[in-house]
mmCIF file of C-alpha atoms in Angstrom:
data_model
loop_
_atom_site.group_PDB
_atom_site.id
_atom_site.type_symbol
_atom_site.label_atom_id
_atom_site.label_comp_id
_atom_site.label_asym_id
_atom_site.label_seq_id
_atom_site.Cartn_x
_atom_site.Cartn_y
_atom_site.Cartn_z
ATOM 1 C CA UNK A 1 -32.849 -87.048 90.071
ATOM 2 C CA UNK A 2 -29.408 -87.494 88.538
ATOM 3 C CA UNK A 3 -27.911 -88.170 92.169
ATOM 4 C CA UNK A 4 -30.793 -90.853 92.762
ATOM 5 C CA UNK A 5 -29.985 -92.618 88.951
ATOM 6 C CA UNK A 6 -26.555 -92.771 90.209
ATOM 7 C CA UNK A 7 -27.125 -94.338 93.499
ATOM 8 C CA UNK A 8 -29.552 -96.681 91.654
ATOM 9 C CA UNK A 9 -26.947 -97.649 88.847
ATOM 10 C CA UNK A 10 -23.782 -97.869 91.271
ATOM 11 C CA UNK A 11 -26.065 -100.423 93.961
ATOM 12 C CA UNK A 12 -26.638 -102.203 90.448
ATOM 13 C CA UNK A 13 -23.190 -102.596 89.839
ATOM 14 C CA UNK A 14 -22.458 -103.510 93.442
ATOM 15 C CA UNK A 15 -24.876 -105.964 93.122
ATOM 16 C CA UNK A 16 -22.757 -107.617 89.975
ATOM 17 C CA UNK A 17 -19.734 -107.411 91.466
ATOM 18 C CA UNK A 18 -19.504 -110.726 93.903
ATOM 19 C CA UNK A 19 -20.857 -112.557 91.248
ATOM 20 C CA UNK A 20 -18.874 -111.538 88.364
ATOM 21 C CA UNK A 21 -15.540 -111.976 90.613
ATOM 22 C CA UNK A 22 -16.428 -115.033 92.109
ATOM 23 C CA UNK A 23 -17.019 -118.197 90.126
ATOM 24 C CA UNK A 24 -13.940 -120.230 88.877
ATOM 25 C CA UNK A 25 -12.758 -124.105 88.220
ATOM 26 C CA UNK A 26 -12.059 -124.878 92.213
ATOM 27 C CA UNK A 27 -11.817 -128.660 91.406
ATOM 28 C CA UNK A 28 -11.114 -130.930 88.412
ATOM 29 C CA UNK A 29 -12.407 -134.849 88.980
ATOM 30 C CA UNK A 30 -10.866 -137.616 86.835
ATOM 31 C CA UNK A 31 -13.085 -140.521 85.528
ATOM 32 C CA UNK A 32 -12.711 -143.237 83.341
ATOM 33 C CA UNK A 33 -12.009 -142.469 79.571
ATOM 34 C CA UNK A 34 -15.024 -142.525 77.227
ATOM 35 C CA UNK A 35 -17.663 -140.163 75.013
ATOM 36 C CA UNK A 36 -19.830 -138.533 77.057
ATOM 37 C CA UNK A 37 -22.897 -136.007 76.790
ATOM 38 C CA UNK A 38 -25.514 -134.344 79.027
ATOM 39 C CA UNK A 39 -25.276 -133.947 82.661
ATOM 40 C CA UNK A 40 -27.569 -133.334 85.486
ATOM 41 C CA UNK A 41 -27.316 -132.966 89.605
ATOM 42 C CA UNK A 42 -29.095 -134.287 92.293
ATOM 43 C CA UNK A 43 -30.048 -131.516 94.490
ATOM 44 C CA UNK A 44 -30.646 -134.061 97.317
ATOM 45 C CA UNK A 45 -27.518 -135.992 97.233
ATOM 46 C CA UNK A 46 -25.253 -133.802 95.478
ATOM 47 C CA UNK A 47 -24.269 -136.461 93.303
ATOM 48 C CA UNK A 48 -23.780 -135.228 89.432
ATOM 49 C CA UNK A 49 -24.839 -137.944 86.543
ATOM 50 C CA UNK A 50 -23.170 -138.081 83.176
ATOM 51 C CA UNK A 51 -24.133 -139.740 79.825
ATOM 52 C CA UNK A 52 -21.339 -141.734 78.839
ATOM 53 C CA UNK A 53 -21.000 -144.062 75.747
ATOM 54 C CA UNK A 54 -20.850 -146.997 77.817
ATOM 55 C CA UNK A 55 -23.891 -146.438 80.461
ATOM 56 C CA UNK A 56 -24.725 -143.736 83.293
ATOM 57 C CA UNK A 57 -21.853 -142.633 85.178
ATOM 58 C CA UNK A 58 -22.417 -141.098 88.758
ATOM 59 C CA UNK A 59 -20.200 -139.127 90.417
ATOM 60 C CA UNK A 60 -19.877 -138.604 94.123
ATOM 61 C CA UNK A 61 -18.148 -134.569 93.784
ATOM 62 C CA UNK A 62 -16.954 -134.984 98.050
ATOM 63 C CA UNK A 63 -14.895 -138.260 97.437
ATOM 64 C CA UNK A 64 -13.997 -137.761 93.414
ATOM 65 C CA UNK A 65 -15.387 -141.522 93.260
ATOM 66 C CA UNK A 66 -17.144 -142.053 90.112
ATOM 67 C CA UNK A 67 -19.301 -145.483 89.052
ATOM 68 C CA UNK A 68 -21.225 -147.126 85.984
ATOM 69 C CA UNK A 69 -24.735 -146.679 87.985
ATOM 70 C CA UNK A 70 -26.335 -148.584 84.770
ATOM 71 C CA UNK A 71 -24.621 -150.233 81.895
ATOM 72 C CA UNK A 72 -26.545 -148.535 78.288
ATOM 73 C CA UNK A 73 -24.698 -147.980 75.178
ATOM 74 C CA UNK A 74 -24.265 -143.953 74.053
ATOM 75 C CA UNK A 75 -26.565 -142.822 76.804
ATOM 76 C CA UNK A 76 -27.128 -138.615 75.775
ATOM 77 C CA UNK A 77 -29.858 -137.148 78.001
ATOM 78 C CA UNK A 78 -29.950 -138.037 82.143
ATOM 79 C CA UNK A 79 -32.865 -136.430 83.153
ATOM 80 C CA UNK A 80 -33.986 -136.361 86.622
ATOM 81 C CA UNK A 81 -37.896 -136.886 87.012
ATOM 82 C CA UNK A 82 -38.808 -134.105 89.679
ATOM 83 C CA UNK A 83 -40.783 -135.440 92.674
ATOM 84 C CA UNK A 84 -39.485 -139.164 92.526
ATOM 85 C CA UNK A 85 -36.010 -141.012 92.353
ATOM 86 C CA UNK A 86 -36.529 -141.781 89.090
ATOM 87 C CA UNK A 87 -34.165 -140.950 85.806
ATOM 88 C CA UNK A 88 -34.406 -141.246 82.355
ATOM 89 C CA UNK A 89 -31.482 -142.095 79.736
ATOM 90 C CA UNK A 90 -31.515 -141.325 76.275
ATOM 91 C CA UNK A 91 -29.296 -144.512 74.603
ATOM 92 C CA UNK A 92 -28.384 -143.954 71.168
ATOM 93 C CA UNK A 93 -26.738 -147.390 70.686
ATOM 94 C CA UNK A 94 -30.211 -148.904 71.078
ATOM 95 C CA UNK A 95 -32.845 -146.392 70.396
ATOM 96 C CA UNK A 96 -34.234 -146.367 73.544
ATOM 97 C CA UNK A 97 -35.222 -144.573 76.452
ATOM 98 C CA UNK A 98 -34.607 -146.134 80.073
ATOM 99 C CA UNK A 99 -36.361 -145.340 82.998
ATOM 100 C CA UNK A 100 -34.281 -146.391 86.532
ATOM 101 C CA UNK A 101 -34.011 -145.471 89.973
ATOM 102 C CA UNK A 102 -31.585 -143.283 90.400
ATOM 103 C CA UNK A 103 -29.976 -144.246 93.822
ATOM 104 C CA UNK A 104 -30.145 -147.920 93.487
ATOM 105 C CA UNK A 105 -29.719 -148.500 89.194
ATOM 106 C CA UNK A 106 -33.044 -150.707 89.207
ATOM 107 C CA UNK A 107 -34.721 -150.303 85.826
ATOM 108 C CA UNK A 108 -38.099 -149.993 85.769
ATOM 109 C CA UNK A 109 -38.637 -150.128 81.713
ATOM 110 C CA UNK A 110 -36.331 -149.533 78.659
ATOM 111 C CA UNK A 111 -38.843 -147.575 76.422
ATOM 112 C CA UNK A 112 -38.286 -147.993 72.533
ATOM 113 C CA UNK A 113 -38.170 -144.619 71.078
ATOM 114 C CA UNK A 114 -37.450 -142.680 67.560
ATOM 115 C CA UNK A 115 -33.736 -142.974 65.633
ATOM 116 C CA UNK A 116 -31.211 -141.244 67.317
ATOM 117 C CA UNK A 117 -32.233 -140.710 71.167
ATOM 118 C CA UNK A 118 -30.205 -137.269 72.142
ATOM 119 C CA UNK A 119 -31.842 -134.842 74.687
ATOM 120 C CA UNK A 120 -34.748 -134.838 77.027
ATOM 121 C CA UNK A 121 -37.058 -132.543 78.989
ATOM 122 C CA UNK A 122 -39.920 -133.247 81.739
ATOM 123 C CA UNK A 123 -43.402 -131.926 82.413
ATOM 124 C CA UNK A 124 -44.065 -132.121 86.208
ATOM 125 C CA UNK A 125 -47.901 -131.234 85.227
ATOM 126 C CA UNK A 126 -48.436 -133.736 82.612
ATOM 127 C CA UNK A 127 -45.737 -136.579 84.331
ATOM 128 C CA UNK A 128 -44.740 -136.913 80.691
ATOM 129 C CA UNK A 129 -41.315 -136.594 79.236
ATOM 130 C CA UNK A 130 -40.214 -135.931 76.171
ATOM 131 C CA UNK A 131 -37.590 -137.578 74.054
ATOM 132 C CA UNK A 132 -35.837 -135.450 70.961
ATOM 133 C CA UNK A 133 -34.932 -138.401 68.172
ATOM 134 C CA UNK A 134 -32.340 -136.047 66.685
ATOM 135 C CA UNK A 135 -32.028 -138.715 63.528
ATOM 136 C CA UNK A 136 -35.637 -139.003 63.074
ATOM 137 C CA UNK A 137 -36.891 -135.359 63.536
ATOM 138 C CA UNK A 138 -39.265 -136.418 66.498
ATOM 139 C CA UNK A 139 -40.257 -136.762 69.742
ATOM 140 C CA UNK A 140 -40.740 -139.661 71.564
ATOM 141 C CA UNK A 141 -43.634 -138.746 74.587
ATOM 142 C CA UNK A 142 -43.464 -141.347 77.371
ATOM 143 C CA UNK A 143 -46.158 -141.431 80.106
ATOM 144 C CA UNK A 144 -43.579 -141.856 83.355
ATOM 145 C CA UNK A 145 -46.459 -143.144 85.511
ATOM 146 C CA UNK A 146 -46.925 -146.255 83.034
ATOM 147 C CA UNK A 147 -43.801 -146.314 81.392
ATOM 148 C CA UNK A 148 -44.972 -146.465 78.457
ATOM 149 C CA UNK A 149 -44.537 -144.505 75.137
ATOM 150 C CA UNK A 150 -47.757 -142.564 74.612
ATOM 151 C CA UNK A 151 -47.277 -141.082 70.750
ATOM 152 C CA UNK A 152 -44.791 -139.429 68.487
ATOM 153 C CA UNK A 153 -45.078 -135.473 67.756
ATOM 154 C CA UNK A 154 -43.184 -134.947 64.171
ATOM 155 C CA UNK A 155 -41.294 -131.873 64.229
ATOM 156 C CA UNK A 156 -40.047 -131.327 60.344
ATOM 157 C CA UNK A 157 -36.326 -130.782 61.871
ATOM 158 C CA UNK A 158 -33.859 -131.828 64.173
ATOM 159 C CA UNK A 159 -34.401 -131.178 67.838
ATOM 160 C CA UNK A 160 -31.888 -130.443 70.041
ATOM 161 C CA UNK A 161 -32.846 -129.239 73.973
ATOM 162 C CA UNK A 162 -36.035 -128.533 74.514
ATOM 163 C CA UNK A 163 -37.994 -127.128 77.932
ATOM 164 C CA UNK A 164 -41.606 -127.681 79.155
ATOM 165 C CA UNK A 165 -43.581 -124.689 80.679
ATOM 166 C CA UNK A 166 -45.876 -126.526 82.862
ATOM 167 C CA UNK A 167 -48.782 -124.978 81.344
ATOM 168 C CA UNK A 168 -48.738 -127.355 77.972
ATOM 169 C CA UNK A 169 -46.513 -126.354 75.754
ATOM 170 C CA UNK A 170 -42.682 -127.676 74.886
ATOM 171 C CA UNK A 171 -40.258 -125.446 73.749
ATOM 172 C CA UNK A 172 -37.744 -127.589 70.886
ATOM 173 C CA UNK A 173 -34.594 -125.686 69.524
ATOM 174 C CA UNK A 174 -34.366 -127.040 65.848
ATOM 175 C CA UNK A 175 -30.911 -127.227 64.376
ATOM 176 C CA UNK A 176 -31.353 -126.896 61.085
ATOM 177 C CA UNK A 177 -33.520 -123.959 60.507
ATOM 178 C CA UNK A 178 -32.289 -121.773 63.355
ATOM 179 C CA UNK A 179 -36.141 -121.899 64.973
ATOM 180 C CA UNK A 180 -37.919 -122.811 68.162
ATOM 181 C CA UNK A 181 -40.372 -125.172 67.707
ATOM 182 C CA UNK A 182 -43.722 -124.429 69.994
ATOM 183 C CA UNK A 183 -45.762 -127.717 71.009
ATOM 184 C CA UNK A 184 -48.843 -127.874 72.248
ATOM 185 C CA UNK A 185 -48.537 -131.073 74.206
ATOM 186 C CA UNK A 186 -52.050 -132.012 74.778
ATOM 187 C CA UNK A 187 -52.874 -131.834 70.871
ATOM 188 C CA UNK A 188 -49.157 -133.603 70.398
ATOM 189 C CA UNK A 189 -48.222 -131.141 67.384
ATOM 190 C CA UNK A 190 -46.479 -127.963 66.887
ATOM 191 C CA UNK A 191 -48.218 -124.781 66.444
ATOM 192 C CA UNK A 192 -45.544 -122.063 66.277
ATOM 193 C CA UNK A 193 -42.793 -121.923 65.135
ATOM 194 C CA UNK A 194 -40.413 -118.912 66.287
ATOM 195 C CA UNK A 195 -37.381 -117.994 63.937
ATOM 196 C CA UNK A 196 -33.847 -117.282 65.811
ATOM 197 C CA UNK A 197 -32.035 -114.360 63.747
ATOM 198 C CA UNK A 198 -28.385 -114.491 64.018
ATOM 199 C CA UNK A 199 -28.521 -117.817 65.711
ATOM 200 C CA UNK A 200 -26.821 -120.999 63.574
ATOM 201 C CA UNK A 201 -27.586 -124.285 65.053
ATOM 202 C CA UNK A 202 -29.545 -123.638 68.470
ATOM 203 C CA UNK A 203 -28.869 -126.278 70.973
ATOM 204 C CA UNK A 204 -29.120 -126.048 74.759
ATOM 205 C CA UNK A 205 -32.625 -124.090 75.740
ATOM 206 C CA UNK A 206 -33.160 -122.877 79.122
ATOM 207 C CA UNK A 207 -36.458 -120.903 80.608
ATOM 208 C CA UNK A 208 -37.629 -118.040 82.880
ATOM 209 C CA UNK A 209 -40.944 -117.691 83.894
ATOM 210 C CA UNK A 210 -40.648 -114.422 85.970
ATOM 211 C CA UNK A 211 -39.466 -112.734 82.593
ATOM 212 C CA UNK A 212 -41.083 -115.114 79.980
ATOM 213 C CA UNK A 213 -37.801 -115.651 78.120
ATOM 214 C CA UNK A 214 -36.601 -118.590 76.957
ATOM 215 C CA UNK A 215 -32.660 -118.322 76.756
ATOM 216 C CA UNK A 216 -31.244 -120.383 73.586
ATOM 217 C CA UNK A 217 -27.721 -121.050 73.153
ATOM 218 C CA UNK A 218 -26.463 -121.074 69.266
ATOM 219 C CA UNK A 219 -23.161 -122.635 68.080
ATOM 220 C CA UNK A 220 -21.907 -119.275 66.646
ATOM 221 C CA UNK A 221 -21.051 -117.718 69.545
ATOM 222 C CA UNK A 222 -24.085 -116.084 70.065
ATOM 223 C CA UNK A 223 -27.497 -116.715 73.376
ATOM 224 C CA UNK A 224 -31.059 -115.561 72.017
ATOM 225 C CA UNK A 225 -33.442 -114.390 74.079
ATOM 226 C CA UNK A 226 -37.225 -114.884 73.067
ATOM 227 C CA UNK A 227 -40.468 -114.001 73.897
ATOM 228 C CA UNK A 228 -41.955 -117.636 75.161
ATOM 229 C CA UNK A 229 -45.486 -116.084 74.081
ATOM 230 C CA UNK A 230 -45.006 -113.896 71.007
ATOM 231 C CA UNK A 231 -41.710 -115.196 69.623
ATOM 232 C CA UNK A 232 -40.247 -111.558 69.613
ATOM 233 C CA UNK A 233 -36.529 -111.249 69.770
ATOM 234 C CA UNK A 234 -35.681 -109.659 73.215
ATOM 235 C CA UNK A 235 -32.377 -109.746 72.623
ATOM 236 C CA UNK A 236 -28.698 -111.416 71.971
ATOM 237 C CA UNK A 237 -25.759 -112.500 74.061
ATOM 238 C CA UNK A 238 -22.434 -113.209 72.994
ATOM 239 C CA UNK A 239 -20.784 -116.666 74.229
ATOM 240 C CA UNK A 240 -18.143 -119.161 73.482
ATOM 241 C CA UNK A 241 -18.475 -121.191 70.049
ATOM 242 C CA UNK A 242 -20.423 -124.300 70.495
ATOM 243 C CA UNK A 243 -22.024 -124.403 73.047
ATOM 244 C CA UNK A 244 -24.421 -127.449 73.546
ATOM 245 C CA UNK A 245 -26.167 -126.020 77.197
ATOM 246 C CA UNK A 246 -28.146 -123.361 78.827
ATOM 247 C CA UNK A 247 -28.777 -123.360 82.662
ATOM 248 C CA UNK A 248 -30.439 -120.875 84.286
ATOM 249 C CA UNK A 249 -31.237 -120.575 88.155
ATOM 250 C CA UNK A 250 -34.119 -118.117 88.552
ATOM 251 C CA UNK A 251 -33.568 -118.053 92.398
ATOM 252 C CA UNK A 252 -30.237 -116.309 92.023
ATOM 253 C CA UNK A 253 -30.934 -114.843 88.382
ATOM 254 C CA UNK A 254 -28.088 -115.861 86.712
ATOM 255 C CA UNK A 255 -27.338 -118.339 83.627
ATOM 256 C CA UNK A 256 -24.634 -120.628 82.198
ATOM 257 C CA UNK A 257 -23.571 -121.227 78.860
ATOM 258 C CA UNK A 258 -20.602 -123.726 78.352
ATOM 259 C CA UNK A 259 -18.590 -123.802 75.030
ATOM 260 C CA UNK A 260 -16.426 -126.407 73.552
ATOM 261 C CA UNK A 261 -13.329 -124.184 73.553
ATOM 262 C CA UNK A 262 -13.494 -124.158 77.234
ATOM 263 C CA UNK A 263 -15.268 -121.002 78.137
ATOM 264 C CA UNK A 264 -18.374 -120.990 80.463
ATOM 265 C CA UNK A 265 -20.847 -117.567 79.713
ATOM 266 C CA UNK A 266 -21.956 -116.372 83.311
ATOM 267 C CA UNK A 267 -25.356 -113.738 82.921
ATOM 268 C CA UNK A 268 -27.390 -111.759 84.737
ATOM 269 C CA UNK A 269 -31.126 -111.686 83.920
ATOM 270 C CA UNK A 270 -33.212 -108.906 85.856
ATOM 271 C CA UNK A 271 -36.778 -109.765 86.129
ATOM 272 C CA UNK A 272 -37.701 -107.425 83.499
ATOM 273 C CA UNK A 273 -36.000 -109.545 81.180
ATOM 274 C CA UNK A 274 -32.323 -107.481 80.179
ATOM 275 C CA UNK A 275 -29.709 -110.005 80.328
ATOM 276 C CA UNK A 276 -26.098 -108.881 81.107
ATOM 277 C CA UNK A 277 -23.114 -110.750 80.685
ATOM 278 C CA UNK A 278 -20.778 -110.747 83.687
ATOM 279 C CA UNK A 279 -18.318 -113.063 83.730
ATOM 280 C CA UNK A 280 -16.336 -115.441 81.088
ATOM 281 C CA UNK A 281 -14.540 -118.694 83.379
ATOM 282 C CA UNK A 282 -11.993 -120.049 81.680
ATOM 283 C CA UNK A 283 -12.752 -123.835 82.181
ATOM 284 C CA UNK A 284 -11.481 -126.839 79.867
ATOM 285 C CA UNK A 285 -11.529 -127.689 76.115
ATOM 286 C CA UNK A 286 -14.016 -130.003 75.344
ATOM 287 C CA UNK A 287 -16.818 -128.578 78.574
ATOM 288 C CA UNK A 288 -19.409 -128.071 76.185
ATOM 289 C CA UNK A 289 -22.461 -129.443 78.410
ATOM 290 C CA UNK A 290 -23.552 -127.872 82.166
ATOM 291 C CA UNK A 291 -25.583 -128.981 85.391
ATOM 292 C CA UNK A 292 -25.956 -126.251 88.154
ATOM 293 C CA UNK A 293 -26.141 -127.299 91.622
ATOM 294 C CA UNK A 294 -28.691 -124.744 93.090
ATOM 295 C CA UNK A 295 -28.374 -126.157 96.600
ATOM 296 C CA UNK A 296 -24.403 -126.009 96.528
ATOM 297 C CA UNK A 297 -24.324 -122.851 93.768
ATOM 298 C CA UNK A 298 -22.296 -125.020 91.616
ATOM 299 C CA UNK A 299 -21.683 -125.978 88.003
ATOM 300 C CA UNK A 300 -20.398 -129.153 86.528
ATOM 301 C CA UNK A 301 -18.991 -129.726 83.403
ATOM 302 C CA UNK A 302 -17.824 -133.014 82.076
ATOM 303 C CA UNK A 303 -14.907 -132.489 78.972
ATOM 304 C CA UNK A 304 -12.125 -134.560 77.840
ATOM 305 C CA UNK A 305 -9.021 -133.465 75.135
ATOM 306 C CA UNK A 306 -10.866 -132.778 71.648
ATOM 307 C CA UNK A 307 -9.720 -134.754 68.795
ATOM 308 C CA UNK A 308 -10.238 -132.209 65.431
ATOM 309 C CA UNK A 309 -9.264 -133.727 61.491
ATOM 310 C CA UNK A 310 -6.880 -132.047 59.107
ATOM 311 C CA UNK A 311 -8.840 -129.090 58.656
ATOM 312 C CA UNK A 312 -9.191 -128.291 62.275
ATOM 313 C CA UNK A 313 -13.067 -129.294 62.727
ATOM 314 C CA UNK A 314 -14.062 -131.486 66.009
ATOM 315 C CA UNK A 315 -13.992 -135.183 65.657
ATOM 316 C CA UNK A 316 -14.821 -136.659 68.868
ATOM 317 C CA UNK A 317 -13.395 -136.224 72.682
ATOM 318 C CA UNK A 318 -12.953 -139.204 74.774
ATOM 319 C CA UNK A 319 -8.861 -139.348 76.727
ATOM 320 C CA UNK A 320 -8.625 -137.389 79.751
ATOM 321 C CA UNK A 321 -12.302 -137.790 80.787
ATOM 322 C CA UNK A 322 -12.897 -135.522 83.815
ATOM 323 C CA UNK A 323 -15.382 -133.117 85.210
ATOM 324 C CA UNK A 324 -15.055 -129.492 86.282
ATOM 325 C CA UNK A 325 -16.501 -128.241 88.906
ATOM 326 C CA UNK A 326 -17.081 -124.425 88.789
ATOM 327 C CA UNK A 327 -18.306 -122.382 92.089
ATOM 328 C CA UNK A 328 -17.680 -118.909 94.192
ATOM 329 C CA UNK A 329 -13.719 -119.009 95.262
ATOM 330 C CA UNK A 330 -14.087 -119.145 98.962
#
């Protein structure tokens, strides 16, 4: 028995061991100088898409050539709509949501939503998604076939990410009171609302459905992991301060959790549900946001030099614009 466990626990450990040694910054591309936000990836092209305060920015990773796909003021969330070659931008300047083609730049609607347009999520089952007004303490739905809003849900907080199940609920982070809000999307209205010990200021959310876990990433250096069901706490990781993402790929069962000092949070999550940290990538200052290519088994992270006050706290970044790209050293 004891010659078995050890077997079992050294294959384990084998098993870690190319992953934890592998991933590193293998490429840095320079862009144009500007604020920027979320990212996402096209598993198709390969082509990574960045919120930037003067439109949607789309990056070719093979030549390093980056464009302004579509002109929007503070864009936040680009969220690819699965099953079509459609996107939608969150645009703070305007408070609204646009919904283009993501190839060509051809709008199809700009969509008013709530104040303060930040991140976005998508349910494939519905074909709605879901905008987080993080100065109004909504959500703005929006019916993708008709592109039209369809209703607000009112949330009592600030939302930051949020993720769909596909079976109707959406899962909000809420910054304020360190909680998960649960939505029942067909009813439009929360119904749960899960509390996040040891977690200040929840941001990025990512989800496993082989475990059930939903993996949220807190600005104090600290990853919860919840029951999606219950609520229970299943558990806590340690990360880098500030992180504003959580990516997880439940092909290859690992996560990513960027922080703002320039660390990137590599984990292991078995299928039972124990998470295992395996890796911290040094990356750069300011790579606070994530897309993972699944197709490519690589990780993008847009940063520039952070700007703090006086007193040492963050201000903005915007000079030396240019995104990492993070993958197995060959």
């Amino acid at each position: 028995m004891i010659l078995k466990s050890l077997l079992t626990l050294t294959a384990a450990v084998a098993a870690l061991a190319p992953i934890a040694a592998g991933y590193r910054v293998v490429r840095d591309i320079k862009a144009p100088d500007g604020s920027y936000d979320y990212v996402s990836v096209d598993p198709d092209t390969g082509h990574v898409y960045v919120g930037r305060e003067f439109g949607i920015m789309v990056l070719d990773p093979v030549t390093g050539r980056s464009r302004t796909l579509l002109a929007r003021k503070q864009v936040a969330a680009v969220l690819p709509i699965d099953g079509s070659r459609l996107m939608l931008s969150t645009n703070g300047g305007s408070d609204t949501a646009t919904l283009f083609d993501r190839y060509t730049g051809a709008v199809r609607a700009d969509i008013r939503t709530g104040k303060g347009p930040d991140g976005a999520a998508y349910d494939p089952v519905s074909r709605q998604a879901f905008v987080m007004n993080g100065d109004g303490g909504t959500v703005t739905v929006i019916d993708i076939a008709r592109a039209k809003t369809e209703g607000t849900i009112h949330l009592d907080g600030t939302p930051e990410g949020a993720v769909a199940d596909g079976a109707g609920h959406l899962f909000v982070n809420i910054e304020e009171t360190n909680e998960i809000a649960v939505v029942d999307i067909n009813r439009r209205a929360v119904t749960k609302r899960y509390a996040l010990p040891g977690c200040e200021e929840p941001t990025g959310i990512a989800r496993d459905a082989v475990s059930g876990l939903l993996i949220a990433a807190c600005r104090n250096r600290v990853a919860k992991l919840v029951d999606e069901k219950s609520g229970a706490d299943r558990g806590t990781l340690s990360i880098s301060a500030r992180a504003d993402g959580s990516v997880f790929d439940p092909v290859r069962r690992i996560g990513f959790i960027p922080g703002l000092l320039g660390e990137l949070t590599i984990y292991r999550l078995d299928r039972s549900g124990t998470a295992t940290v395996i890796r911290t990538v040094s990356t750069r200052e300011g790579a606070r946001t994530a897309a993972y290519d699944t197709k490519r088994d690589r990780v993008y992270l847009p940063h520039a030099t952070v700007e703090r006050d006086a007193a040492g706290k963050y201000v903005r970044a915007r000079s030396g614009f240019g995104v990492a790209v993070v993958s197995p050293a060959n």
